[in-house]
mmCIF file of C-alpha atoms and ligand atoms in Angstrom:
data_model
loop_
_atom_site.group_PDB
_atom_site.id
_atom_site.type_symbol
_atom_site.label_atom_id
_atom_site.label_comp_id
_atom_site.label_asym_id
_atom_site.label_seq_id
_atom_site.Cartn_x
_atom_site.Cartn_y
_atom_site.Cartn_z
ATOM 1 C CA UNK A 22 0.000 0.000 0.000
ATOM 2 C CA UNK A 23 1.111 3.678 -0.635
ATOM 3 C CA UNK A 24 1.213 6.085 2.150
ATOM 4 C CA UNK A 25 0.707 9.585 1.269
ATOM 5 C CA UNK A 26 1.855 12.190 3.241
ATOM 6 C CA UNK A 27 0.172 15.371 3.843
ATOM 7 C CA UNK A 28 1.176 18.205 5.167
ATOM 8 C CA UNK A 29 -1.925 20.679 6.833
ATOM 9 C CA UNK A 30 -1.710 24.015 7.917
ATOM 10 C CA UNK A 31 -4.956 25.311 9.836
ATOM 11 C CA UNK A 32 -6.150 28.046 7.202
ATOM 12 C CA UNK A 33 -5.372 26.727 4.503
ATOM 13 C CA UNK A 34 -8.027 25.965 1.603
ATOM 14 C CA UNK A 35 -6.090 23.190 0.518
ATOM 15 C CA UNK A 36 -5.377 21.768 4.552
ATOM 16 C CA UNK A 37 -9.286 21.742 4.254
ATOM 17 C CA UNK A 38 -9.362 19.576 1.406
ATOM 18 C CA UNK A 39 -6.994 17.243 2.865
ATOM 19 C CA UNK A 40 -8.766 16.931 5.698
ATOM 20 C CA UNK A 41 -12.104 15.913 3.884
ATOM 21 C CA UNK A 42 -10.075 13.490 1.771
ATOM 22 C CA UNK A 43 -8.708 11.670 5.269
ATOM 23 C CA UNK A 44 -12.177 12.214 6.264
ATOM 24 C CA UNK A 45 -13.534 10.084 3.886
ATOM 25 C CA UNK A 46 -10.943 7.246 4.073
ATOM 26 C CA UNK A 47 -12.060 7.302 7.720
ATOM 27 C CA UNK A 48 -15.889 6.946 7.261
ATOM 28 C CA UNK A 49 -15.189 4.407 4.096
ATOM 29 C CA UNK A 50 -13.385 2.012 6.802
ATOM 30 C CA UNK A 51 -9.664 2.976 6.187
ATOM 31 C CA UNK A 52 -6.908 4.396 8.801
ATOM 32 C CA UNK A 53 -5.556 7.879 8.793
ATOM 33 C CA UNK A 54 -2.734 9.339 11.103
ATOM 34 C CA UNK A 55 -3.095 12.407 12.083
ATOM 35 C CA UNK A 56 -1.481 15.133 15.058
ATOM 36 C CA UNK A 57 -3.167 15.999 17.801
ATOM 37 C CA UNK A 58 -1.698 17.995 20.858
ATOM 38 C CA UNK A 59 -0.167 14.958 22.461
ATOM 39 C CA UNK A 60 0.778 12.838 19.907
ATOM 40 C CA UNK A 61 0.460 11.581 16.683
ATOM 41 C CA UNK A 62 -2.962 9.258 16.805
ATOM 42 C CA UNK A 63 -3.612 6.317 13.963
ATOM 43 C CA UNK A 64 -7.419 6.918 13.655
ATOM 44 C CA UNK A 65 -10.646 5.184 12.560
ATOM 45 C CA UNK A 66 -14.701 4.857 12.691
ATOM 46 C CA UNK A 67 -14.731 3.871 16.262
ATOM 47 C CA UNK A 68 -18.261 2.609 15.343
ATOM 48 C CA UNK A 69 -16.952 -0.016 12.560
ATOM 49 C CA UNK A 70 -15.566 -2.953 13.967
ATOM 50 C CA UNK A 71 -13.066 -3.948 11.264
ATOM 51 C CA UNK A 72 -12.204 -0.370 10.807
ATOM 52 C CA UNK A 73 -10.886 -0.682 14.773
ATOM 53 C CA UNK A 74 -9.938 -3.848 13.803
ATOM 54 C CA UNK A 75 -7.128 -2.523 11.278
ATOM 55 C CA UNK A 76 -5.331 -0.404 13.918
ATOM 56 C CA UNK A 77 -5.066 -3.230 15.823
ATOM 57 C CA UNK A 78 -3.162 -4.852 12.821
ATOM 58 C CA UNK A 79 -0.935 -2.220 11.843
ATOM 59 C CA UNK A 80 0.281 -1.349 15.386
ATOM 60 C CA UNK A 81 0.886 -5.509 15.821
ATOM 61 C CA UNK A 82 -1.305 -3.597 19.016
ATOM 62 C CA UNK A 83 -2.546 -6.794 21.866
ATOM 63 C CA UNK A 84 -6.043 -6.850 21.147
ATOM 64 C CA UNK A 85 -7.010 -6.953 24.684
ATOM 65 C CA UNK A 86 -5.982 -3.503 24.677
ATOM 66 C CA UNK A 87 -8.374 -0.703 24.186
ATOM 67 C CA UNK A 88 -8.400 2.543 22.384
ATOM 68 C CA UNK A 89 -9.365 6.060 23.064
ATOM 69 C CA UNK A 90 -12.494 7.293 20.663
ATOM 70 C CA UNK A 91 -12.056 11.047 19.770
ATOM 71 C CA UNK A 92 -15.223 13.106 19.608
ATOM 72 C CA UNK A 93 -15.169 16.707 18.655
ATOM 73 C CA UNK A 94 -18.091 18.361 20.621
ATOM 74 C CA UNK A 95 -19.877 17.617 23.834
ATOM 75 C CA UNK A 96 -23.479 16.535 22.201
ATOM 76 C CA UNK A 97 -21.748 13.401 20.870
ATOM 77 C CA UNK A 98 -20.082 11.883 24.036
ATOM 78 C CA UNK A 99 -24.315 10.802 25.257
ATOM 79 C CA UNK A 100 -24.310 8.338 22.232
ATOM 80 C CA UNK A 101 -21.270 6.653 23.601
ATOM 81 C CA UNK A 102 -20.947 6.854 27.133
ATOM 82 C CA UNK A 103 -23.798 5.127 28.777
ATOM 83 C CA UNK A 104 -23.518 7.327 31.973
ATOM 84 C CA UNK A 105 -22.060 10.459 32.607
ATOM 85 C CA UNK A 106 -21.074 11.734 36.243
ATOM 86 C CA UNK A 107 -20.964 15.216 37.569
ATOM 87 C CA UNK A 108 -17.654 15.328 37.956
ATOM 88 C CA UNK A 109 -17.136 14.110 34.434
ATOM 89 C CA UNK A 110 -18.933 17.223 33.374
ATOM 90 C CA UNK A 111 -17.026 19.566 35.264
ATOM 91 C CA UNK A 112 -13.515 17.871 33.771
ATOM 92 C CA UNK A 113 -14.581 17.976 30.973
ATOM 93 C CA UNK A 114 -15.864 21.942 31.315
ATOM 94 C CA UNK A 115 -12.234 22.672 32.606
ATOM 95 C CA UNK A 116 -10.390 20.012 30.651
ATOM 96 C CA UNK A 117 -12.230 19.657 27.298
ATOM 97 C CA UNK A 118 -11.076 20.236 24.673
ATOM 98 C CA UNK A 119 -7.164 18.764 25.971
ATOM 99 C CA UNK A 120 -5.472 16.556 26.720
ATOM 100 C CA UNK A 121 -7.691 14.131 29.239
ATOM 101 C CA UNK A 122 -9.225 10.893 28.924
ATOM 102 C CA UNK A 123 -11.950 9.638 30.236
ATOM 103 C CA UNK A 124 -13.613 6.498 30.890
ATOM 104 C CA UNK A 125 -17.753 5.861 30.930
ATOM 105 C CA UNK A 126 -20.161 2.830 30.969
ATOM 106 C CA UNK A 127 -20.273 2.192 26.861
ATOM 107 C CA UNK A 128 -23.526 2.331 24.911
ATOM 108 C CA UNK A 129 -24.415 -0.557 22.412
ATOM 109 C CA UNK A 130 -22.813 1.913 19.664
ATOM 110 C CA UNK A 131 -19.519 1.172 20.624
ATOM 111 C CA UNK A 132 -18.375 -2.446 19.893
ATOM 112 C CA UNK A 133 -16.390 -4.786 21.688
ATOM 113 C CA UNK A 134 -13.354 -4.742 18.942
ATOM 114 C CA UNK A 135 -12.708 -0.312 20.025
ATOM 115 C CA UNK A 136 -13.088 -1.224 23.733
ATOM 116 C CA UNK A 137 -11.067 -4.640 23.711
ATOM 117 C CA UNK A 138 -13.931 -6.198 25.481
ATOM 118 C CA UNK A 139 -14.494 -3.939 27.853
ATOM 119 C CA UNK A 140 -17.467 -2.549 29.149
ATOM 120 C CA UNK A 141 -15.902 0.807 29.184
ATOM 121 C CA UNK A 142 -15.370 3.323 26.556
ATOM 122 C CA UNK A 143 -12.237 5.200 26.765
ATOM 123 C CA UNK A 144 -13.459 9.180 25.320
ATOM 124 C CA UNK A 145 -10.993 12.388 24.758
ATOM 125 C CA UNK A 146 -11.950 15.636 22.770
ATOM 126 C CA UNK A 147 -8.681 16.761 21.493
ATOM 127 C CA UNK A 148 -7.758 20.518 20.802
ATOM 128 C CA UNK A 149 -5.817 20.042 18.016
ATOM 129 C CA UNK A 150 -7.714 21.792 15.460
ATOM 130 C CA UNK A 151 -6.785 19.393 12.588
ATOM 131 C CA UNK A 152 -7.640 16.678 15.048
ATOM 132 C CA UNK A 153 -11.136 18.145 15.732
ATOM 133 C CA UNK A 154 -11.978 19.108 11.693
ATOM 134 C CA UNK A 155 -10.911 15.363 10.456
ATOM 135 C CA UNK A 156 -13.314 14.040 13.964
ATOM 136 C CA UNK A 157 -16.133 16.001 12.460
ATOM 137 C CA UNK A 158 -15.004 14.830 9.010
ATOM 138 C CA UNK A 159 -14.688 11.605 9.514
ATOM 139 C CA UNK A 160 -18.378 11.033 10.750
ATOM 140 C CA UNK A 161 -17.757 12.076 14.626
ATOM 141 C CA UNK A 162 -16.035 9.153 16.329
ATOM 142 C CA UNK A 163 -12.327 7.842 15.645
ATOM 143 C CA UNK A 164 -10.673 5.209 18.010
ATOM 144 C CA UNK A 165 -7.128 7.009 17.884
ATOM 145 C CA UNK A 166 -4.254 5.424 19.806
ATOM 146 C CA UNK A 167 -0.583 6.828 19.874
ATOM 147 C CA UNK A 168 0.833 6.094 15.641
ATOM 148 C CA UNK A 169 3.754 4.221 16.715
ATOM 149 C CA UNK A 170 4.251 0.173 16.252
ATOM 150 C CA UNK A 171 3.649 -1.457 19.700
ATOM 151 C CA UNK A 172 5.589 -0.937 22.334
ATOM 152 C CA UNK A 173 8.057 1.850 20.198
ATOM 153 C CA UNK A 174 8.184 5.263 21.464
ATOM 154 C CA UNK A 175 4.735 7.401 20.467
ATOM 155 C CA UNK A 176 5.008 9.972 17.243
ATOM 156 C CA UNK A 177 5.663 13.494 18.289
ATOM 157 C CA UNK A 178 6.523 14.559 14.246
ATOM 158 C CA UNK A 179 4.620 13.106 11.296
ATOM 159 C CA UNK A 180 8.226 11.231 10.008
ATOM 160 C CA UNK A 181 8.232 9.462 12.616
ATOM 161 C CA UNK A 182 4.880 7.897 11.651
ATOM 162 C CA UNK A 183 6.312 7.428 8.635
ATOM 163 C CA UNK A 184 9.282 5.372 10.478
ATOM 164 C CA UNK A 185 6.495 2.877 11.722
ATOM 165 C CA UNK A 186 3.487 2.756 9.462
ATOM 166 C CA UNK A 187 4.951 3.377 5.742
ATOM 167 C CA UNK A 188 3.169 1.063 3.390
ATOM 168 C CA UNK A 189 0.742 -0.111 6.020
ATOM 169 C CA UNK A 190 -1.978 2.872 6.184
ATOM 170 C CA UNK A 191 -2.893 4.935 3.136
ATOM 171 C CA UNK A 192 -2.654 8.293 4.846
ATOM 172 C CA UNK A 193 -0.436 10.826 7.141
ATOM 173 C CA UNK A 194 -1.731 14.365 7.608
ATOM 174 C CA UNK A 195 1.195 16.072 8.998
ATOM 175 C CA UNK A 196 0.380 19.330 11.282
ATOM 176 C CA UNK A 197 4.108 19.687 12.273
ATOM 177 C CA UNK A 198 6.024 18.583 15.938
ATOM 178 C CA UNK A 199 3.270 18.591 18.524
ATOM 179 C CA UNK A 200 2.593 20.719 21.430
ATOM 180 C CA UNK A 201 2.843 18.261 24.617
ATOM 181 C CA UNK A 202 4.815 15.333 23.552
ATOM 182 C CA UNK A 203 3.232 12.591 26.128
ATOM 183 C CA UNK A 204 -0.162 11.193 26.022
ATOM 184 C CA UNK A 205 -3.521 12.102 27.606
ATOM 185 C CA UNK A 206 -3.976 12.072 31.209
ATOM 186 C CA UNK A 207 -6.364 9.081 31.720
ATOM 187 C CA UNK A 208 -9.271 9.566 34.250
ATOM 188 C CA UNK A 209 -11.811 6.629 35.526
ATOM 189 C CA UNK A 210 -15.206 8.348 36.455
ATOM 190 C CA UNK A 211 -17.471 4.797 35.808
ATOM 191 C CA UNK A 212 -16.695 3.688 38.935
ATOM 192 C CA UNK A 213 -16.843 6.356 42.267
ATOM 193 C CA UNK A 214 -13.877 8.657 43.159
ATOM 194 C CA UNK A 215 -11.878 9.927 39.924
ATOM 195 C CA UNK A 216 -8.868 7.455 39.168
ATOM 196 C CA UNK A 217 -5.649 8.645 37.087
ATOM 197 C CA UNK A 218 -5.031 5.762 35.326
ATOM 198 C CA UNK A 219 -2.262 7.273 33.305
ATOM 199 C CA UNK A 220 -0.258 10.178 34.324
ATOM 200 C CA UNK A 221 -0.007 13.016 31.760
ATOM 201 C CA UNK A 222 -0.526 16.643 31.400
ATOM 202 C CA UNK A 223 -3.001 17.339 33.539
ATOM 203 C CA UNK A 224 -1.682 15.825 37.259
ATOM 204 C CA UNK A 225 -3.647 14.912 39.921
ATOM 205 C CA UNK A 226 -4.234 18.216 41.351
ATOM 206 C CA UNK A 227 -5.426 19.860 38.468
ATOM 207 C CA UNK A 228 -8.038 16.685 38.787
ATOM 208 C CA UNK A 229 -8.920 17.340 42.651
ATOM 209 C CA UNK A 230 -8.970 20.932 42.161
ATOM 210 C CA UNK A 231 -11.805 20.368 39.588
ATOM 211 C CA UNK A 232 -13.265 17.472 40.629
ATOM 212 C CA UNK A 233 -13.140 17.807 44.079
ATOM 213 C CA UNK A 234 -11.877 14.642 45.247
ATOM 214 C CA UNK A 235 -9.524 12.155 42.960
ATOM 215 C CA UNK A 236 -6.997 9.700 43.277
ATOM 216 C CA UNK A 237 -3.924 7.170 41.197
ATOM 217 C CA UNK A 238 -4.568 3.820 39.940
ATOM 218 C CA UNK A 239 -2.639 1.880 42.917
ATOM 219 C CA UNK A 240 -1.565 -0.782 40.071
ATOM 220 C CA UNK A 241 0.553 1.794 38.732
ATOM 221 C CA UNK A 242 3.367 2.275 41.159
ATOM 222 C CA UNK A 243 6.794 1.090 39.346
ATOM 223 C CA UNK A 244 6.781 -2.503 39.177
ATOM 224 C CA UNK A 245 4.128 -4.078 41.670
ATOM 225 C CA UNK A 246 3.029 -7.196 40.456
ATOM 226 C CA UNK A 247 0.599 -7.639 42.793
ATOM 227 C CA UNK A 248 -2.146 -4.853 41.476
ATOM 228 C CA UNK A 249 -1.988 -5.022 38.216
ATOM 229 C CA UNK A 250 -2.650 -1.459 36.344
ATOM 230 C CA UNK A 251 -6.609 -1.339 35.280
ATOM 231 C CA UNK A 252 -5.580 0.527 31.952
ATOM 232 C CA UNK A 253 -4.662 -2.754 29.951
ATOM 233 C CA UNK A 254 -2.442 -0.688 28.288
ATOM 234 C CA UNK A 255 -0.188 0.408 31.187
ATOM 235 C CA UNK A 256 1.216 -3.230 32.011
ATOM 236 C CA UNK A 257 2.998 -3.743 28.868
ATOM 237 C CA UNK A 258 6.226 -2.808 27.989
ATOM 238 C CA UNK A 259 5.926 0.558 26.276
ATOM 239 C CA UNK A 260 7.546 3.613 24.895
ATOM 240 C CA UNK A 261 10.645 1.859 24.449
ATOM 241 C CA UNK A 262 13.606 2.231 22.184
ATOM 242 C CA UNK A 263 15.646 -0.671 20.459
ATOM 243 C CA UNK A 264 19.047 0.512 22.827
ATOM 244 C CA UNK A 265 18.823 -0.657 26.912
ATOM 245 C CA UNK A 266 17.556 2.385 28.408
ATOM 246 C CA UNK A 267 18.770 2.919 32.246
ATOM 247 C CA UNK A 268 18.161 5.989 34.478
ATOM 248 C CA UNK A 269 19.884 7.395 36.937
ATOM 249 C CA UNK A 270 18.448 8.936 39.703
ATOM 250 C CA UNK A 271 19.922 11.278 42.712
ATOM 251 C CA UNK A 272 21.417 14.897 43.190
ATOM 252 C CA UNK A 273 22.673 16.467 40.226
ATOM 253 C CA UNK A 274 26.171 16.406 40.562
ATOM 254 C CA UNK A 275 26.044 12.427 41.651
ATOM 255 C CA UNK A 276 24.120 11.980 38.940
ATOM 256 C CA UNK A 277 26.663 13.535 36.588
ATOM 257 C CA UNK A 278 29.445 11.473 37.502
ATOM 258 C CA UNK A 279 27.754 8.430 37.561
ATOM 259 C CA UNK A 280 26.561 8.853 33.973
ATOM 260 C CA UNK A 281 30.132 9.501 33.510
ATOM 261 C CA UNK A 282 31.470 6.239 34.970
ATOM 262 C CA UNK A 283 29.288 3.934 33.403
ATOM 263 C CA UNK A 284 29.405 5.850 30.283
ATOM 264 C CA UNK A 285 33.366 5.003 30.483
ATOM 265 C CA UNK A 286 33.124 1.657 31.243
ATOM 266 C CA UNK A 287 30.579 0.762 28.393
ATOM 267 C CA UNK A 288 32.241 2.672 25.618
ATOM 268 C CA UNK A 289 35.532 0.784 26.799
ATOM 269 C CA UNK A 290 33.623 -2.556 26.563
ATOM 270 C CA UNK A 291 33.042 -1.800 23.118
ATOM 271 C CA UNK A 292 29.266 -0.512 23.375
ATOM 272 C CA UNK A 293 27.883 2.447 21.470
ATOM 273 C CA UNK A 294 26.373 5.376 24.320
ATOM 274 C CA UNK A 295 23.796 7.640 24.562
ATOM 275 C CA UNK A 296 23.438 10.224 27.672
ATOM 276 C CA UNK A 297 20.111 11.964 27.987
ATOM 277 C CA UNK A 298 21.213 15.320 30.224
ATOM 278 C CA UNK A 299 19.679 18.480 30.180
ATOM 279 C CA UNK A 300 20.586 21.728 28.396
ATOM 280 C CA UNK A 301 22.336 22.500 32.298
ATOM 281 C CA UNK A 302 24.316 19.539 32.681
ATOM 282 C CA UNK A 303 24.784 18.720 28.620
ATOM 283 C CA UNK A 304 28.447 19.893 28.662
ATOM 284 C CA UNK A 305 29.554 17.611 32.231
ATOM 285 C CA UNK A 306 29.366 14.319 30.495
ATOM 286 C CA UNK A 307 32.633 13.135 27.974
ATOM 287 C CA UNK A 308 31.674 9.938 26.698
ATOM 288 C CA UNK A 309 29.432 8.809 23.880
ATOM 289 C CA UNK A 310 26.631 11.082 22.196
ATOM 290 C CA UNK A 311 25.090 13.603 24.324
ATOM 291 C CA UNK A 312 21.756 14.592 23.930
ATOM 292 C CA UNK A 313 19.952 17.555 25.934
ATOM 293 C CA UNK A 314 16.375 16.763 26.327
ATOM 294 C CA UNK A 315 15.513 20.060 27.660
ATOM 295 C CA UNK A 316 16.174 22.658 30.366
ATOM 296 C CA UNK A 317 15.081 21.678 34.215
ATOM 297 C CA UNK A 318 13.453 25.272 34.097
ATOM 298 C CA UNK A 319 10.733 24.375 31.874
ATOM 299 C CA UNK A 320 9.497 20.887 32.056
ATOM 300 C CA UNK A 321 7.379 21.144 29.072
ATOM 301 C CA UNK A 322 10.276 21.061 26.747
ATOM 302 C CA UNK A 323 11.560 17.835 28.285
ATOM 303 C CA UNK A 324 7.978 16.051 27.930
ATOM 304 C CA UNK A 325 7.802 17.519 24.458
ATOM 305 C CA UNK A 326 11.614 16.139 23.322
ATOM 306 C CA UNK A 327 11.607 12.905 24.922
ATOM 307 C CA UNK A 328 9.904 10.432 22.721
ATOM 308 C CA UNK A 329 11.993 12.083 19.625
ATOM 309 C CA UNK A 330 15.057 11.822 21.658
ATOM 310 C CA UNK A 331 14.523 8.021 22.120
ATOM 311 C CA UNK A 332 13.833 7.380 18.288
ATOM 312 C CA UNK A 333 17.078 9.625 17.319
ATOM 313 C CA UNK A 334 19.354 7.545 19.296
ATOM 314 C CA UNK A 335 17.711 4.487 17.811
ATOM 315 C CA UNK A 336 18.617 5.585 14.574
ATOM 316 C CA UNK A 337 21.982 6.097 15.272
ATOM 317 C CA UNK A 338 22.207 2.283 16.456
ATOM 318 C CA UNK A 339 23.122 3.090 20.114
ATOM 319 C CA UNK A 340 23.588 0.117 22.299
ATOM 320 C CA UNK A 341 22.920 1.890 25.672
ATOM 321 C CA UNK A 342 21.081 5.370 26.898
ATOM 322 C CA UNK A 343 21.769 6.125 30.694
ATOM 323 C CA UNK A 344 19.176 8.967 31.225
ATOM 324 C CA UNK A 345 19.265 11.759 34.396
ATOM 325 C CA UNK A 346 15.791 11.267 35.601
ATOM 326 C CA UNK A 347 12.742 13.799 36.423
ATOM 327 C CA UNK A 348 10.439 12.842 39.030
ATOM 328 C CA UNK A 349 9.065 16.511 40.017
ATOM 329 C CA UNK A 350 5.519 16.774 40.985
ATOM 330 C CA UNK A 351 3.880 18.239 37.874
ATOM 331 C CA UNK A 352 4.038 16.996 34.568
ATOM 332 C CA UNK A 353 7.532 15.379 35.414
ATOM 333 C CA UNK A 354 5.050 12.509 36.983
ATOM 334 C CA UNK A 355 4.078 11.742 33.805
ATOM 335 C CA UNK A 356 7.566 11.633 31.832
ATOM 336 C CA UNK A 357 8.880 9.521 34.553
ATOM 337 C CA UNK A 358 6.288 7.138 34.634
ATOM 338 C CA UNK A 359 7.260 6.923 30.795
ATOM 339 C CA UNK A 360 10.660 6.802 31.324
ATOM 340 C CA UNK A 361 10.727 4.001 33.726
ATOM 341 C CA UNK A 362 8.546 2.046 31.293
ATOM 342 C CA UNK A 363 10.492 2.344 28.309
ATOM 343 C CA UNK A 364 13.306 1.665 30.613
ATOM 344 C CA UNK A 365 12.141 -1.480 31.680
ATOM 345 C CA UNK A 366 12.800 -0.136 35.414
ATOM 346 C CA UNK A 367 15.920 -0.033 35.444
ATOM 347 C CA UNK A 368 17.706 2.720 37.565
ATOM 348 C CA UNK A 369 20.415 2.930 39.099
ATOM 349 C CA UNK A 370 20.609 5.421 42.292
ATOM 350 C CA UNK A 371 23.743 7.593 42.593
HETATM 351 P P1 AMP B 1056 -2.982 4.905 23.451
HETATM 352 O O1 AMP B 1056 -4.209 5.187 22.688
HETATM 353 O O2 AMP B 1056 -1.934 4.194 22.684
HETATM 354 O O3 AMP B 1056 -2.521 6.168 24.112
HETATM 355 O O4 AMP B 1056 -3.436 3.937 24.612
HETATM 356 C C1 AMP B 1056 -4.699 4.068 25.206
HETATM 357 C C2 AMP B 1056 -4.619 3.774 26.670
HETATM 358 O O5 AMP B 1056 -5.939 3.912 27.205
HETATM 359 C C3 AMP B 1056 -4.162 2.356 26.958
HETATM 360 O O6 AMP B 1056 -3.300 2.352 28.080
HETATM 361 C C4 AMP B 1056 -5.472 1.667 27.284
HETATM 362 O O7 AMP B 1056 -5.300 0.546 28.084
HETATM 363 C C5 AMP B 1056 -6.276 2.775 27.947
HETATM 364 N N1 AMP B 1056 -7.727 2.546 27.861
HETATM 365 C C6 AMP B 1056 -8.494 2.689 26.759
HETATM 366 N N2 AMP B 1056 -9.773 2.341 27.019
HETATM 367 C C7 AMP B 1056 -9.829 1.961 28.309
HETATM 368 C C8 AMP B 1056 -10.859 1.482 29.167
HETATM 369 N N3 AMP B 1056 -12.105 1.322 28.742
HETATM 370 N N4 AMP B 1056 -10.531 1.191 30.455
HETATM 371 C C9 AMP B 1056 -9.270 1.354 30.896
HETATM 372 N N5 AMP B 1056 -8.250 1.805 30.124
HETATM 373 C C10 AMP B 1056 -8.506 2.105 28.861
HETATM 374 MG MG1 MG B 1057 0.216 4.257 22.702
#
């Protein structure tokens, strides 16, 4: 199959065009990537099984594990979600259009192959504006997970799209680099008290504050095999690049010289290194290829770089990343809960 690329630029009479084209491979059954906000999503008619089906095949994506169906106004979410709690409504007053998930009883509209079985519907309204014209052009409903192959690191930039699904979809609209870099924050509201089932942009404060009360998935502290994670998603091995990823965690200047040790020893074993630092502590390490993934001052540019980061080192056949790490309370919850993930948790403390 041919994949064509296109590129779409909001105003554009000819973006618009492009965007009914997609629009019709979507309602006719087909897959179309397109950017949103967060990250590149592989779309199509959440209401048409073997159109859900197909991303399923070209991610190689478990099928027990659901997707997210995009809507692109608030009238539409009633045919899908069975039941929708107060506190629903005021996320979604606050939150909507962005970048949180949430997940409802299903109706009967939405079948078993977009939900993986479940019972639940998974439901975001994106901002992206190309994201929101292809929705309403595409008939209203597209099951969208991350473009990537299974498991890789999620599109930020339509090439990278390209990297996973050339020749397997007939369509890329590409909007440019995206704004956030890391996917939805995923709220439960079917069952009681608000539960972040994913980490992402919006933390679990921003949740209380609006919801009043709110609370994280137990299952997904690092590693507990015990309580599994209830997004199906969240227990497989994810995000990752082809290179052993390893963090290191501690002060600063530990850090540093850790990365600097190990990065010796490896590059004198014979293997090719990556460091992930920081545009402060870029110029401490001497060994291997040194990437900055952003400054500490504004975490938004590390969430943005990092999936890009992980697929440039890939491409340069690097054997092993060692990583500074970023647990701060805001969004650096959600990178790190990435980052240990495509790391396989594996860090080292210094
Ligand atoms: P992706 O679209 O690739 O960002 O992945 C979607 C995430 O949402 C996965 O972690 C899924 O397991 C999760 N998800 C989707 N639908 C549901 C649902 N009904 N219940 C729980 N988690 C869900
Ligand atoms: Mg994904």
């Amino acid at each position: 199959m041919e994949t064509v690329i296109i590129k779409i630029k909001n105003t554009e009479m000819e973006s618009q065009k492009a965007i009914q084209t997609a629009g019709e491979v979507i309602r006719s059954g087909g897959l179309v990537a397109f950017p949103t906000e967060t990250v590149y999503g592989l779309g199509a008619d959440a209401l048409n099984p073997q159109a859900a089906h197909k991303i399923y095949e070209a991610k190689g994506r478990p099928s027990d594990n659901p997707l997210i169906v995009h809507i692109s106004n608030w009238e539409d979410l009633g045919k899908i979600a069975a039941n929708v709690p107060e506190q629903a409504k005021k996320l979604a007053d606050k939150f909507w259009p962005g970048p949180l998930t949430m997940i409802f009883e299903k109706t009967k509209a939405v079948p078993f192959e977009t939900t993986g079985g479940l019972k639940t519907v998974a439901v975001r309204m994106p901002s992206h504006p190309a994201a929101l014209a292809l929705i309403k052009a595409g008939g209203g409903f597209i099951a969208a997970p991350s473009a990537n192959t299974s498991g890789k690191p999620s599109p930020t930039q339509a090439r990278h799209v390209a990297e996973d699904m050339q020749g397997k979809i007939p369509m890329i609209l590409d909007g440019g680099p995206v704004g956030i870099g890391i996917e939805s924050t995923i709220v439960d509201v079917s069952e009681g008290i608000p539960t972040i089932l994913r980490p992402g942009y919006i933390t679990l404060d921003m949740v209380r504050e609006t919801a009043g009360e709110a609370r994280m998935d137990p299952g997904l502290s690092a590693g507990d095999v015990n309580i599994p994670p209830k997004a199906p998603g969240m227990k497989y091995k994810h995000y990752a690049p082809d290179a052993d990823l390893i963090l290191v965690e501690g002060a600063s200047r530990n850090v540093q010289e850790k990365i600097n040790s190990l990065a010796k020893e490896a590059s004198k074993a014979g293997r090719s290194v990556g460091i992930i630092g920081t545009d402060e502590s870029c110029c401490n390490y001497q060994y291997g290829i040194v990437k900055s993934i952003g400054t500490r001052k504004d975490e938004d540019t590390i969430a943005r770089h990092l999936y890009g980061i992980l697929r440039e080192f890939d491409g340069q056949g690097v054997d092993v990343i060692y990583s500074e790490s970023f647990s701060t309370p805001g969004i650096g919850q959600a990178i790190m809960n990435r980052m240990l993930k495509a790391a396989g948790y594996q860090v080292i403390k210094a």
